Rosetta silent file (secondary structure, phi, psi, omega in degrees, C-alpha in Angstrom):
SEQUENCE: MNIIKLFESELRNLDTNYFILDTKGKLADYGDIDFVSYDWSPSKYNKVKEGDLFLYRRPSKASETRKFYFFGAGKIRKIEKIGVDRVRGIIEKALPFERKLSPEELDLYIWKFKQR
SCORE:     score description
SCORE:     0.000 S_00000001
   1 L     0.000  132.858  177.506  134.817 -143.882   -5.789 S_00000001
   2 L   -81.087  117.739 -175.635  132.294 -141.343   -4.514 S_00000001
   3 H   -62.964  -34.780  179.303  129.278 -141.461   -6.847 S_00000001
   4 H   -65.772  -44.230  179.323  128.356 -137.806   -6.143 S_00000001
   5 H   -67.833  -39.906 -178.991  131.835 -136.581   -7.099 S_00000001
   6 H   -60.181  -40.933 -176.080  132.004 -138.820  -10.171 S_00000001
   7 L  -108.765   23.523 -174.706  128.735 -137.445  -11.571 S_00000001
   8 H   -55.993  -48.136 -177.341  128.891 -133.952  -10.033 S_00000001
   9 H   -66.131  -38.172  178.906  128.682 -131.994  -13.309 S_00000001
  10 H   -68.177  -38.910 -179.769  125.811 -134.142  -14.625 S_00000001
  11 H   -67.437  -29.145  178.015  123.876 -133.844  -11.352 S_00000001
  12 H   -79.612  -21.053 -177.952  124.180 -130.043  -11.506 S_00000001
  13 L   -81.789  116.648 -177.453  122.942 -129.944  -15.117 S_00000001
  14 L   -67.814  -15.405  178.618  119.136 -129.593  -15.134 S_00000001
  15 L   -85.764   -7.469  179.186  118.976 -131.187  -18.615 S_00000001
  16 L   -71.897  129.962  173.679  120.404 -134.489  -17.360 S_00000001
  17 L  -101.685  163.070 -177.586  117.834 -137.297  -17.265 S_00000001
  18 E  -129.597  136.434 -176.448  118.070 -140.433  -15.125 S_00000001
  19 E  -136.835  161.812  168.904  117.096 -143.952  -16.143 S_00000001
  20 E  -111.982  120.947 -179.804  117.134 -147.539  -14.964 S_00000001
  21 E  -105.687  118.925  173.999  118.523 -149.838  -17.644 S_00000001
  22 E   -79.175  132.756  176.704  117.654 -153.522  -17.420 S_00000001
  23 L  -140.505  136.357  179.971  120.440 -155.748  -18.662 S_00000001
  24 L   -93.085   -8.713  176.796  120.648 -159.509  -18.720 S_00000001
  25 L    72.995   23.999 -178.691  124.412 -159.484  -19.215 S_00000001
  26 L  -121.182  101.144 -178.075  124.281 -161.713  -22.302 S_00000001
  27 H   -56.131  -44.536 -175.159  126.035 -160.221  -25.311 S_00000001
  28 H   -62.847  -34.642 -176.560  124.811 -162.897  -27.733 S_00000001
  29 H   -84.414  -37.023 -169.615  121.128 -162.337  -26.924 S_00000001
  30 H  -127.354  -12.206  179.909  120.880 -158.563  -26.589 S_00000001
  31 L    85.891   -5.270 -178.442  124.116 -156.930  -27.714 S_00000001
  32 L   -79.144  142.434  170.871  124.744 -155.342  -24.309 S_00000001
  33 E  -125.225  106.664 -176.023  128.185 -155.355  -22.743 S_00000001
  34 L   -49.804  130.846  177.581  127.850 -154.315  -19.108 S_00000001
  35 L    70.010    8.774  176.644  129.751 -151.076  -18.399 S_00000001
  36 L  -122.903  -53.537 -178.665  130.737 -150.709  -22.090 S_00000001
  37 E  -154.527  159.353 -178.652  127.566 -150.391  -24.196 S_00000001
  38 E  -141.739  127.469 -177.783  123.793 -150.822  -24.086 S_00000001
  39 E  -104.327  145.384  176.057  121.526 -151.481  -27.100 S_00000001
  40 E  -157.530  171.133  179.338  117.844 -150.566  -27.492 S_00000001
  41 L   -99.731  114.628 -178.064  115.055 -149.825  -29.929 S_00000001
  42 L   -67.206  -19.213  177.197  114.353 -146.075  -30.214 S_00000001
  43 L   -72.445  -21.292  177.847  110.793 -146.748  -31.434 S_00000001
  44 L  -101.144  -38.119 -176.609  110.060 -148.285  -28.010 S_00000001
  45 L  -130.732   94.777 -173.878  112.451 -146.327  -25.786 S_00000001
  46 L  -114.631   15.370 -175.890  113.224 -142.892  -27.187 S_00000001
  47 L   -89.798  -27.801 -176.574  113.837 -140.798  -24.068 S_00000001
  48 L   -69.161  134.829  177.406  117.526 -141.592  -23.411 S_00000001
  49 L  -133.921  166.315  178.469  119.933 -139.035  -24.830 S_00000001
  50 L   -58.721  134.913 -179.889  123.664 -138.437  -24.785 S_00000001
  51 L    97.356  -10.568 -179.495  124.816 -137.209  -21.385 S_00000001
  52 L   -75.087  154.846  178.513  122.081 -138.973  -19.386 S_00000001
  53 E  -104.516  158.321  179.726  122.860 -141.044  -16.290 S_00000001
  54 E  -150.334  160.242  167.212  121.564 -144.490  -15.421 S_00000001
  55 E  -109.152  140.816  173.905  121.496 -147.261  -12.865 S_00000001
  56 E   -86.370  135.580  175.960  121.988 -150.849  -13.998 S_00000001
  57 E  -129.160  129.054  173.204  119.338 -153.344  -12.919 S_00000001
  58 E   -92.276  117.150 -179.097  119.537 -157.089  -13.384 S_00000001
  59 L   -67.713  158.256 -175.268  115.915 -158.287  -13.809 S_00000001
  60 H   -58.412  -36.450 -178.896  114.694 -161.210  -11.720 S_00000001
  61 H   -65.648  -24.027 -179.893  114.550 -163.585  -14.718 S_00000001
  62 H  -105.183   -0.246 -176.334  118.280 -163.074  -15.337 S_00000001
  63 L   -84.134  145.184  176.742  119.316 -162.864  -11.684 S_00000001
  64 L   -66.700  -27.899 -176.845  121.180 -165.637   -9.890 S_00000001
  65 L   -96.928   -4.420 -176.344  118.921 -165.062   -6.868 S_00000001
  66 L    66.638   17.528  171.533  115.664 -164.730   -8.876 S_00000001
  67 L  -126.516  142.173  178.449  115.242 -161.231   -7.394 S_00000001
  68 L   -67.056  158.270  174.551  116.155 -158.070   -9.236 S_00000001
  69 E  -154.299  156.192  173.963  119.092 -156.036   -8.017 S_00000001
  70 E   -96.597  140.169 -175.567  120.997 -152.866   -8.904 S_00000001
  71 E  -137.651    4.759  178.787  124.682 -153.354   -9.607 S_00000001
  72 E   178.065  178.551 -179.904  126.154 -150.230  -11.164 S_00000001
  73 E  -145.720  167.611  177.793  125.788 -146.804  -12.715 S_00000001
  74 E  -176.971 -174.819 -179.033  127.102 -144.884  -15.682 S_00000001
  75 E  -129.376  138.317  174.510  126.661 -142.161  -18.262 S_00000001
  76 E   -81.445  107.855 -178.531  125.602 -142.443  -21.899 S_00000001
  77 E   -78.827  -43.590 -173.839  128.493 -140.727  -23.701 S_00000001
  78 E  -149.119  146.972  175.430  127.360 -141.309  -27.280 S_00000001
  79 E  -118.153  123.404 -178.159  124.433 -142.930  -29.111 S_00000001
  80 E  -115.110  139.586  173.786  125.209 -144.678  -32.402 S_00000001
  81 E   -77.436  128.907 -177.828  122.753 -146.070  -34.953 S_00000001
  82 E  -121.610    1.068  179.224  123.594 -149.774  -35.453 S_00000001
  83 E   171.687 -174.494  177.612  120.686 -151.002  -37.577 S_00000001
  84 L   -67.030  118.553  179.698  117.053 -150.581  -38.449 S_00000001
  85 L    56.016   36.464  174.950  115.385 -149.358  -35.246 S_00000001
  86 E  -138.400  135.290  174.123  118.480 -150.203  -33.134 S_00000001
  87 E  -131.712  161.113  178.659  120.901 -147.875  -31.387 S_00000001
  88 E  -127.125  124.897  174.181  123.858 -148.432  -29.098 S_00000001
  89 E   -91.079  122.126  177.252  124.671 -146.222  -26.148 S_00000001
  90 E   -87.461  129.351 -171.079  128.394 -146.017  -25.484 S_00000001
  91 E   -99.519  137.558  171.065  128.997 -145.826  -21.735 S_00000001
  92 E  -129.664  170.158 -177.163  131.497 -143.688  -19.863 S_00000001
  93 E    52.919   40.154  179.691  132.065 -143.114  -16.173 S_00000001
  94 E   -64.294  133.069 -177.906  131.115 -146.753  -15.580 S_00000001
  95 E  -134.438   93.066  173.123  130.775 -147.453  -11.878 S_00000001
  96 E   -67.799  135.254  177.328  130.268 -151.053  -10.743 S_00000001
  97 E   -70.798  149.978  177.862  128.855 -151.087   -7.207 S_00000001
  98 E   -64.760  -30.540  175.366  131.006 -152.718   -4.535 S_00000001
  99 E  -146.748  156.891  179.772  128.002 -154.928   -3.715 S_00000001
 100 E   -69.585  144.759  177.667  124.597 -155.565   -5.257 S_00000001
 101 E  -102.688  113.945 -173.717  121.669 -153.494   -3.987 S_00000001
 102 L   -88.711  162.902  178.906  118.698 -155.811   -3.318 S_00000001
 103 H   -59.597  -35.069  179.995  114.953 -154.976   -3.331 S_00000001
 104 H   -62.258  -31.370  179.403  114.783 -155.429    0.454 S_00000001
 105 H   -73.065  -11.498 -178.976  117.279 -152.615    0.886 S_00000001
 106 H  -103.595    2.015 -176.560  114.876 -150.309   -0.962 S_00000001
 107 L   -55.308  -37.740 -176.128  111.782 -151.065    1.161 S_00000001
 108 L   -94.905   -1.906 -179.910  112.032 -147.798    3.093 S_00000001
 109 L   -73.207  134.441  178.246  113.079 -145.658    0.134 S_00000001
 110 L   -93.664  108.391 -177.877  110.465 -143.085   -0.894 S_00000001
 111 L   -79.299  143.048  175.937  110.266 -143.212   -4.701 S_00000001
 112 L  -124.412  126.004 -178.926  109.374 -140.080   -6.684 S_00000001
 113 L  -120.364  149.205  174.437  108.077 -140.452  -10.225 S_00000001
 114 L   -78.921  150.294  173.830  107.275 -137.921  -12.929 S_00000001
 115 L   -66.179  140.864  177.633  103.729 -137.747  -14.260 S_00000001
 116 L  -100.755    0.000    0.000  103.398 -139.577  -17.586 S_00000001
């Protein structure tokens, strides 16, 4: 699947935001189900909104290799309140990468960040 074609309408929309979501892949501990849903606390992370795109990142502490890696992308279709200070983002257009993207592969990438 071509990632540009899959997310073409979102990439053209200037209101679309982009995020990196860390996930440990453990439903029992965090409530996340990779490529299905992602849970977070809006009092700590309140920028994600419906329609935003993201990359999945497995943090080094949860990685089999002890190095972080990117392993997929998706879109937040809907955000549901699931408890006190907890929401769940329902994911659509889930796109698992064919292979993991390691930190070494990003060494030459020029990152651009917004001012905070």
